[in-house]
Amino acid sequence: MIFSFISPMFPGHQTPLSPVGPQARHIEHNLLLIFSITSIVYVIVIAVLAYGVVRNHAREGFVPHTLVEDPEIERKATWIVGAALGLTIILLLVMMVSSFYTSHSTAVLAQAQAIKIDVYGHQWWWEVEYPINEQPYRMVRTANEIHVPVGAVVTIHATSRDVIHSFWAPNIHGKKDLLPGYENDLTIQVDQPGTWRGQCAEFCGLQHAHMAFDIVAQSREDFDRWYEQQLSPAPEPASSQAIHGREVFLTHACVMCHTIRGTTAGATVGPDLTHLASRSMIAAGTLKNTRGNLAGWISNAQSIKPGVRMPPNPMPSSDLNDLLAYLETLR
């Protein structure tokens, strides 16, 4: 890895300096090349400028060259300017060729047979669908977490449900815009297990900064186990508290926006909650998925993420506690 001296500073963080896939590595190499060339040119220009200033100030009785006609000086200046111009053209061509090569290399994986995952951008969360083998009964829907097998080629088939968003996981690939009414494909591959943060990279409204997602790379065995677990409907609650919590969910506003498979809740305005408790975060990366955070989010999401479509849900504390007990069973 070219940025080996920097990458350890960003373990698991959202940064192009710690690539975990072939496309991100190509982008990192191109970044290093362009950064190195421009840095060297900058240093040379500043050094020449400083030398000229010091040299001219050191000369007594200095007369600017523009007032003195000296053919020899003019000839040298012409050669220097010409050489600098030629070198500039060569360096620009090198950066252009490198950029073209990087663009081609990041698209090569699209030619391979890939796992297809549909991603839909919403204000301000990510809907994720797994139409594996195009079999409706094996469709998995989740939110803000994209699970992929390590080393597998995955095609992210993406669009927006409202305004322009941009899908960006810099450790894995470059950005891809999501436009309402248009569909874009982004082919990725993650070569090591771990969780890699992504972010909407196109300003999309008040909570744009709080529209994150995770790409979770797992071994093929772990991915298959996760997928099979996600196919199952919500389990039947065992405790009286969880049973009452399900009743609270089905008789309050929750049922108007969310789906829990295995119940009568089937709305699609908000995220599918069938396996809510298995997720590491809620509110598109705004909060960790803990009981306290979930309670605050249910009670008054607007105080946490103003402008979000989730309305306040005032209810007695006993009902809220039972609802939380039920949601904690959704694994």
CSV table of C-alpha atoms in Angstrom, one decimal:
chain,number,residue,atom,x,y,z
A,1,MET,CA,0.0,0.0,0.0
A,2,ILE,CA,1.5,3.3,-1.1
A,3,PHE,CA,0.3,5.3,1.8
A,4,SER,CA,1.6,2.7,4.3
A,5,PHE,CA,3.0,5.5,6.5
A,6,ILE,CA,-0.4,7.2,6.8
A,7,SER,CA,-2.9,4.4,6.6
A,8,PRO,CA,-2.3,3.1,10.2
A,9,MET,CA,-3.5,6.5,11.4
A,10,PHE,CA,-7.0,5.8,10.0
A,11,PRO,CA,-7.9,2.2,10.9
A,12,GLY,CA,-11.5,1.6,9.9
A,13,HIS,CA,-12.1,5.3,9.3
A,14,GLN,CA,-13.7,6.8,6.3
A,15,THR,CA,-10.6,7.8,4.2
A,16,PRO,CA,-9.2,7.1,0.8
A,17,LEU,CA,-5.8,6.7,2.4
A,18,SER,CA,-6.7,3.3,3.7
A,19,PRO,CA,-8.0,1.4,0.7
A,20,VAL,CA,-9.5,-2.1,1.2
A,21,GLY,CA,-10.5,-2.8,-2.4
A,22,PRO,CA,-8.9,-2.7,-5.9
A,23,GLN,CA,-10.7,0.4,-7.1
A,24,ALA,CA,-9.8,2.4,-4.0
A,25,ARG,CA,-6.2,1.3,-4.4
A,26,HIS,CA,-6.1,2.6,-8.0
A,27,ILE,CA,-7.6,5.9,-6.8
A,28,GLU,CA,-5.0,6.1,-4.0
A,29,HIS,CA,-2.2,5.6,-6.5
A,30,ASN,CA,-3.5,8.3,-8.8
A,31,LEU,CA,-3.9,10.6,-5.9
A,32,LEU,CA,-0.3,10.0,-4.8
A,33,LEU,CA,1.0,10.6,-8.3
A,34,ILE,CA,-0.9,13.9,-8.8
A,35,PHE,CA,-0.1,15.0,-5.3
A,36,SER,CA,3.7,14.2,-5.7
A,37,ILE,CA,3.9,16.0,-9.1
A,38,THR,CA,2.1,19.1,-7.9
A,39,SER,CA,4.0,19.2,-4.7
A,40,ILE,CA,7.4,19.0,-6.4
A,41,VAL,CA,6.4,21.7,-8.9
A,42,TYR,CA,5.2,23.9,-6.1
A,43,VAL,CA,8.5,23.5,-4.2
A,44,ILE,CA,10.5,24.3,-7.3
A,45,VAL,CA,8.5,27.4,-8.2
A,46,ILE,CA,8.7,28.8,-4.6
A,47,ALA,CA,12.5,28.0,-4.5
A,48,VAL,CA,13.1,29.8,-7.9
A,49,LEU,CA,11.0,32.7,-6.8
A,50,ALA,CA,12.9,33.0,-3.4
A,51,TYR,CA,16.2,32.7,-5.2
A,52,GLY,CA,15.3,35.5,-7.6
A,53,VAL,CA,14.1,37.8,-4.8
A,54,VAL,CA,17.2,37.2,-2.6
A,55,ARG,CA,19.6,37.5,-5.6
A,56,ASN,CA,18.1,40.7,-6.9
A,57,HIS,CA,18.0,42.3,-3.4
A,58,ALA,CA,21.6,41.4,-2.9
A,59,ARG,CA,22.7,43.3,-6.1
A,60,GLU,CA,23.5,47.0,-5.6
A,61,GLY,CA,22.2,49.4,-8.2
A,62,PHE,CA,19.9,46.7,-9.6
A,63,VAL,CA,18.2,47.7,-12.9
A,64,PRO,CA,15.2,45.5,-13.9
A,65,HIS,CA,15.9,43.4,-17.0
A,66,THR,CA,12.9,44.8,-18.7
A,67,LEU,CA,14.8,48.1,-19.0
A,68,VAL,CA,18.0,46.6,-20.4
A,69,GLU,CA,18.2,45.2,-23.9
A,70,ASP,CA,20.5,42.1,-23.7
A,71,PRO,CA,20.1,39.5,-26.5
A,72,GLU,CA,21.9,36.9,-24.4
A,73,ILE,CA,19.5,37.3,-21.5
A,74,GLU,CA,16.5,37.2,-23.8
A,75,ARG,CA,17.8,34.0,-25.5
A,76,LYS,CA,18.3,32.3,-22.1
A,77,ALA,CA,14.9,33.4,-20.9
A,78,THR,CA,13.3,32.1,-24.0
A,79,TRP,CA,14.9,28.7,-23.5
A,80,ILE,CA,13.9,28.5,-19.9
A,81,VAL,CA,10.3,29.5,-20.6
A,82,GLY,CA,10.1,27.0,-23.4
A,83,ALA,CA,11.6,24.2,-21.3
A,84,ALA,CA,9.2,25.0,-18.5
A,85,LEU,CA,6.3,25.0,-20.9
A,86,GLY,CA,7.3,21.6,-22.4
A,87,LEU,CA,7.8,20.1,-19.0
A,88,THR,CA,4.4,21.4,-17.9
A,89,ILE,CA,2.7,19.8,-20.9
A,90,ILE,CA,4.5,16.4,-20.2
A,91,LEU,CA,3.4,16.4,-16.6
A,92,LEU,CA,-0.2,17.3,-17.5
A,93,LEU,CA,-0.2,14.4,-20.0
A,94,VAL,CA,1.2,12.0,-17.4
A,95,MET,CA,-1.6,13.1,-15.0
A,96,MET,CA,-4.2,12.8,-17.7
A,97,VAL,CA,-3.1,9.3,-18.8
A,98,SER,CA,-3.0,8.2,-15.1
A,99,SER,CA,-6.5,9.5,-14.6
A,100,PHE,CA,-7.8,7.7,-17.7
A,101,TYR,CA,-6.1,4.5,-16.6
A,102,THR,CA,-7.6,4.8,-13.1
A,103,SER,CA,-11.1,5.4,-14.5
A,104,HIS,CA,-10.7,2.3,-16.7
A,105,SER,CA,-9.4,0.2,-13.9
A,106,THR,CA,-12.2,1.1,-11.5
A,107,ALA,CA,-14.7,-0.1,-14.1
A,108,VAL,CA,-13.1,-3.4,-15.1
A,109,LEU,CA,-14.8,-5.3,-12.3
A,110,ALA,CA,-18.2,-4.4,-13.8
A,111,GLN,CA,-17.5,-7.0,-16.5
A,112,ALA,CA,-17.5,-9.8,-14.0
A,113,GLN,CA,-20.6,-11.7,-12.7
A,114,ALA,CA,-21.5,-9.9,-9.5
A,115,ILE,CA,-23.8,-10.0,-6.5
A,116,LYS,CA,-26.5,-7.3,-7.1
A,117,ILE,CA,-27.6,-5.0,-4.2
A,118,ASP,CA,-30.1,-2.3,-4.7
A,119,VAL,CA,-29.6,1.0,-2.8
A,120,TYR,CA,-32.1,3.8,-2.6
A,121,GLY,CA,-31.2,7.2,-1.1
A,122,HIS,CA,-33.8,8.9,1.0
A,123,GLN,CA,-33.8,12.1,3.1
A,124,TRP,CA,-31.8,11.1,5.2
A,125,TRP,CA,-31.3,7.3,5.3
A,126,TRP,CA,-30.3,4.5,3.0
A,127,GLU,CA,-32.7,1.7,1.9
A,128,VAL,CA,-30.9,-1.6,1.0
A,129,GLU,CA,-32.4,-4.5,-0.9
A,130,TYR,CA,-30.9,-7.9,-1.8
A,131,PRO,CA,-32.7,-9.3,-4.9
A,132,ILE,CA,-30.3,-12.3,-5.0
A,133,ASN,CA,-31.2,-14.6,-7.9
A,134,GLU,CA,-34.2,-12.2,-8.6
A,135,GLN,CA,-36.4,-14.4,-6.4
A,136,PRO,CA,-39.0,-12.3,-4.6
A,137,TYR,CA,-39.5,-14.7,-1.7
A,138,ARG,CA,-35.7,-14.4,-1.0
A,139,MET,CA,-35.7,-10.6,-1.0
A,140,VAL,CA,-34.0,-9.0,2.0
A,141,ARG,CA,-34.5,-5.4,3.0
A,142,THR,CA,-32.5,-3.5,5.5
A,143,ALA,CA,-31.3,0.0,6.2
A,144,ASN,CA,-28.0,1.9,6.4
A,145,GLU,CA,-25.9,-1.4,6.5
A,146,ILE,CA,-24.6,-3.1,3.4
A,147,HIS,CA,-23.3,-6.6,4.0
A,148,VAL,CA,-21.0,-8.1,1.4
A,149,PRO,CA,-18.8,-11.2,1.2
A,150,VAL,CA,-15.0,-10.6,1.3
A,151,GLY,CA,-13.4,-10.8,-2.1
A,152,ALA,CA,-16.8,-11.0,-4.0
A,153,VAL,CA,-17.6,-8.7,-6.8
A,154,VAL,CA,-20.7,-6.7,-5.9
A,155,THR,CA,-22.8,-4.3,-8.1
A,156,ILE,CA,-24.5,-1.5,-6.2
A,157,HIS,CA,-27.6,-0.6,-8.3
A,158,ALA,CA,-28.6,2.8,-7.0
A,159,THR,CA,-31.0,5.6,-7.4
A,160,SER,CA,-32.7,8.3,-5.3
A,161,ARG,CA,-36.3,8.4,-4.0
A,162,ASP,CA,-36.4,12.2,-3.5
A,163,VAL,CA,-33.4,14.6,-4.2
A,164,ILE,CA,-29.9,14.1,-5.5
A,165,HIS,CA,-27.7,12.0,-3.2
A,166,SER,CA,-24.2,10.7,-3.7
A,167,PHE,CA,-23.0,7.2,-2.6
A,168,TRP,CA,-19.4,7.4,-1.3
A,169,ALA,CA,-17.4,4.8,0.6
A,170,PRO,CA,-13.8,6.2,0.1
A,171,ASN,CA,-12.0,3.1,1.5
A,172,ILE,CA,-13.7,1.0,-1.2
A,173,HIS,CA,-14.5,3.2,-4.3
A,174,GLY,CA,-15.1,6.7,-5.6
A,175,LYS,CA,-18.4,8.6,-5.5
A,176,LYS,CA,-21.5,7.8,-7.5
A,177,ASP,CA,-24.4,10.2,-7.8
A,178,LEU,CA,-27.9,9.1,-7.2
A,179,LEU,CA,-30.5,11.1,-9.3
A,180,PRO,CA,-34.2,10.8,-8.9
A,181,GLY,CA,-35.6,8.9,-12.0
A,182,TYR,CA,-32.2,7.6,-13.1
A,183,GLU,CA,-30.3,4.5,-12.1
A,184,ASN,CA,-26.5,4.1,-11.7
A,185,ASP,CA,-24.3,1.1,-11.1
A,186,LEU,CA,-21.2,1.0,-9.0
A,187,THR,CA,-19.2,-2.2,-8.9
A,188,ILE,CA,-17.1,-2.8,-5.7
A,189,GLN,CA,-14.9,-5.4,-4.1
A,190,VAL,CA,-13.8,-5.5,-0.5
A,191,ASP,CA,-10.6,-7.6,0.1
A,192,GLN,CA,-10.5,-7.7,3.9
A,193,PRO,CA,-13.1,-8.2,6.6
A,194,GLY,CA,-14.3,-5.2,8.6
A,195,THR,CA,-16.8,-2.3,8.7
A,196,TRP,CA,-16.2,0.6,6.4
A,197,ARG,CA,-18.1,3.8,6.7
A,198,GLY,CA,-19.7,5.6,3.8
A,199,GLN,CA,-21.5,8.9,3.5
A,200,CYS,CA,-23.8,10.9,1.2
A,201,ALA,CA,-21.4,13.2,-0.6
A,202,GLU,CA,-23.9,15.5,-2.3
A,203,PHE,CA,-25.7,18.2,-0.2
A,204,CYS,CA,-29.3,16.9,0.1
A,205,GLY,CA,-30.8,19.1,2.7
A,206,LEU,CA,-30.8,19.9,6.4
A,207,GLN,CA,-29.5,16.5,7.7
A,208,HIS,CA,-27.1,15.8,4.8
A,209,ALA,CA,-24.2,15.5,7.3
A,210,HIS,CA,-26.1,12.8,9.2
A,211,MET,CA,-26.7,10.4,6.3
A,212,ALA,CA,-24.1,7.7,6.7
A,213,PHE,CA,-24.0,4.0,6.0
A,214,ASP,CA,-21.7,1.0,6.8
A,215,ILE,CA,-20.3,-1.5,4.4
A,216,VAL,CA,-19.8,-4.7,6.5
A,217,ALA,CA,-17.4,-7.2,4.8
A,218,GLN,CA,-17.7,-10.7,6.1
A,219,SER,CA,-16.4,-14.2,5.1
A,220,ARG,CA,-18.7,-16.0,2.7
A,221,GLU,CA,-19.9,-18.3,5.5
A,222,ASP,CA,-20.7,-15.4,7.8
A,223,PHE,CA,-22.5,-13.5,5.0
A,224,ASP,CA,-24.6,-16.6,4.1
A,225,ARG,CA,-25.6,-17.0,7.8
A,226,TRP,CA,-26.5,-13.3,8.0
A,227,TYR,CA,-28.5,-13.5,4.8
A,228,GLU,CA,-30.5,-16.5,5.9
A,229,GLN,CA,-31.1,-14.9,9.3
A,230,GLN,CA,-32.4,-11.7,7.5
A,231,LEU,CA,-34.8,-13.9,5.4
A,232,SER,CA,-36.7,-15.0,8.6
A,233,PRO,CA,-39.7,-13.1,9.8
A,234,ALA,CA,-39.8,-11.4,13.2
A,235,PRO,CA,-39.8,-14.0,16.0
A,236,GLU,CA,-42.8,-14.4,18.2
A,237,PRO,CA,-42.3,-12.4,21.4
A,238,ALA,CA,-41.9,-14.7,24.4
A,239,SER,CA,-42.4,-12.4,27.4
A,240,SER,CA,-45.6,-10.6,28.4
A,241,GLN,CA,-43.7,-7.3,28.2
A,242,ALA,CA,-42.6,-8.0,24.6
A,243,ILE,CA,-46.1,-9.2,23.6
A,244,HIS,CA,-47.5,-5.9,24.9
A,245,GLY,CA,-44.7,-4.0,23.1
A,246,ARG,CA,-45.8,-5.6,19.8
A,247,GLU,CA,-49.4,-4.4,20.5
A,248,VAL,CA,-48.0,-0.9,21.2
A,249,PHE,CA,-46.1,-0.9,17.9
A,250,LEU,CA,-49.2,-2.1,15.9
A,251,THR,CA,-51.6,0.4,17.5
A,252,HIS,CA,-49.5,3.5,17.3
A,253,ALA,CA,-48.1,5.6,14.4
A,254,CYS,CA,-45.1,3.2,14.0
A,255,VAL,CA,-47.3,0.9,11.9
A,256,MET,CA,-48.0,3.7,9.4
A,257,CYS,CA,-44.4,4.0,8.3
A,258,HIS,CA,-42.5,0.7,9.0
A,259,THR,CA,-42.6,-3.0,8.1
A,260,ILE,CA,-42.1,-5.9,10.5
A,261,ARG,CA,-42.4,-9.1,8.6
A,262,GLY,CA,-44.5,-11.6,10.4
A,263,THR,CA,-46.9,-8.9,11.6
A,264,THR,CA,-49.6,-6.8,10.0
A,265,ALA,CA,-47.1,-3.9,9.7
A,266,GLY,CA,-46.2,-3.5,6.1
A,267,ALA,CA,-45.6,0.2,5.4
A,268,THR,CA,-42.6,1.3,3.4
A,269,VAL,CA,-42.2,5.0,4.2
A,270,GLY,CA,-39.4,4.3,6.7
A,271,PRO,CA,-36.9,1.5,7.2
A,272,ASP,CA,-37.9,-2.1,7.5
A,273,LEU,CA,-37.5,-3.0,11.2
A,274,THR,CA,-37.8,-6.8,11.0
A,275,HIS,CA,-34.2,-7.2,12.2
A,276,LEU,CA,-33.7,-3.8,13.8
A,277,ALA,CA,-31.8,-5.2,16.8
A,278,SER,CA,-29.1,-6.8,14.6
A,279,ARG,CA,-28.0,-3.4,13.3
A,280,SER,CA,-25.2,-1.4,14.9
A,281,MET,CA,-26.7,2.0,14.4
A,282,ILE,CA,-29.9,3.9,13.9
A,283,ALA,CA,-30.9,7.1,12.1
A,284,ALA,CA,-28.3,6.6,9.4
A,285,GLY,CA,-25.3,6.6,11.6
A,286,THR,CA,-26.5,9.4,13.9
A,287,LEU,CA,-26.8,7.1,17.0
A,288,LYS,CA,-25.5,3.8,18.1
A,289,ASN,CA,-28.2,1.2,18.4
A,290,THR,CA,-28.7,1.2,22.2
A,291,ARG,CA,-31.8,1.0,24.3
A,292,GLY,CA,-31.4,4.6,25.5
A,293,ASN,CA,-30.8,6.0,22.0
A,294,LEU,CA,-33.7,4.1,20.6
A,295,ALA,CA,-36.0,5.4,23.3
A,296,GLY,CA,-35.0,9.0,22.6
A,297,TRP,CA,-35.4,8.4,18.8
A,298,ILE,CA,-38.9,7.0,19.2
A,299,SER,CA,-40.0,9.6,21.6
A,300,ASN,CA,-38.8,12.7,19.7
A,301,ALA,CA,-36.6,12.1,16.7
A,302,GLN,CA,-37.0,15.8,15.8
A,303,SER,CA,-34.9,16.8,18.8
A,304,ILE,CA,-32.1,14.6,17.6
A,305,LYS,CA,-32.3,15.0,13.8
A,306,PRO,CA,-34.4,18.1,13.0
A,307,GLY,CA,-36.3,17.8,9.7
A,308,VAL,CA,-36.4,14.0,9.6
A,309,ARG,CA,-39.7,12.5,8.6
A,310,MET,CA,-40.0,10.5,11.9
A,311,PRO,CA,-42.7,12.3,14.0
A,312,PRO,CA,-42.7,12.5,17.8
A,313,ASN,CA,-44.4,9.5,19.4
A,314,PRO,CA,-45.5,10.5,22.9
A,315,MET,CA,-46.6,7.5,25.0
A,316,PRO,CA,-46.6,6.4,28.7
A,317,SER,CA,-43.2,5.3,29.9
A,318,SER,CA,-44.6,1.8,30.6
A,319,ASP,CA,-45.7,1.5,26.9
A,320,LEU,CA,-42.3,2.8,25.7
A,321,ASN,CA,-40.4,0.3,27.9
A,322,ASP,CA,-42.6,-2.6,26.6
A,323,LEU,CA,-42.1,-1.4,23.0
A,324,LEU,CA,-38.3,-1.3,23.5
A,325,ALA,CA,-38.4,-4.8,24.9
A,326,TYR,CA,-40.2,-6.0,21.8
A,327,LEU,CA,-37.8,-4.2,19.4
A,328,GLU,CA,-34.9,-5.8,21.2
A,329,THR,CA,-36.2,-9.2,20.1
A,330,LEU,CA,-36.0,-8.3,16.4
A,331,ARG,CA,-32.6,-9.9,15.6
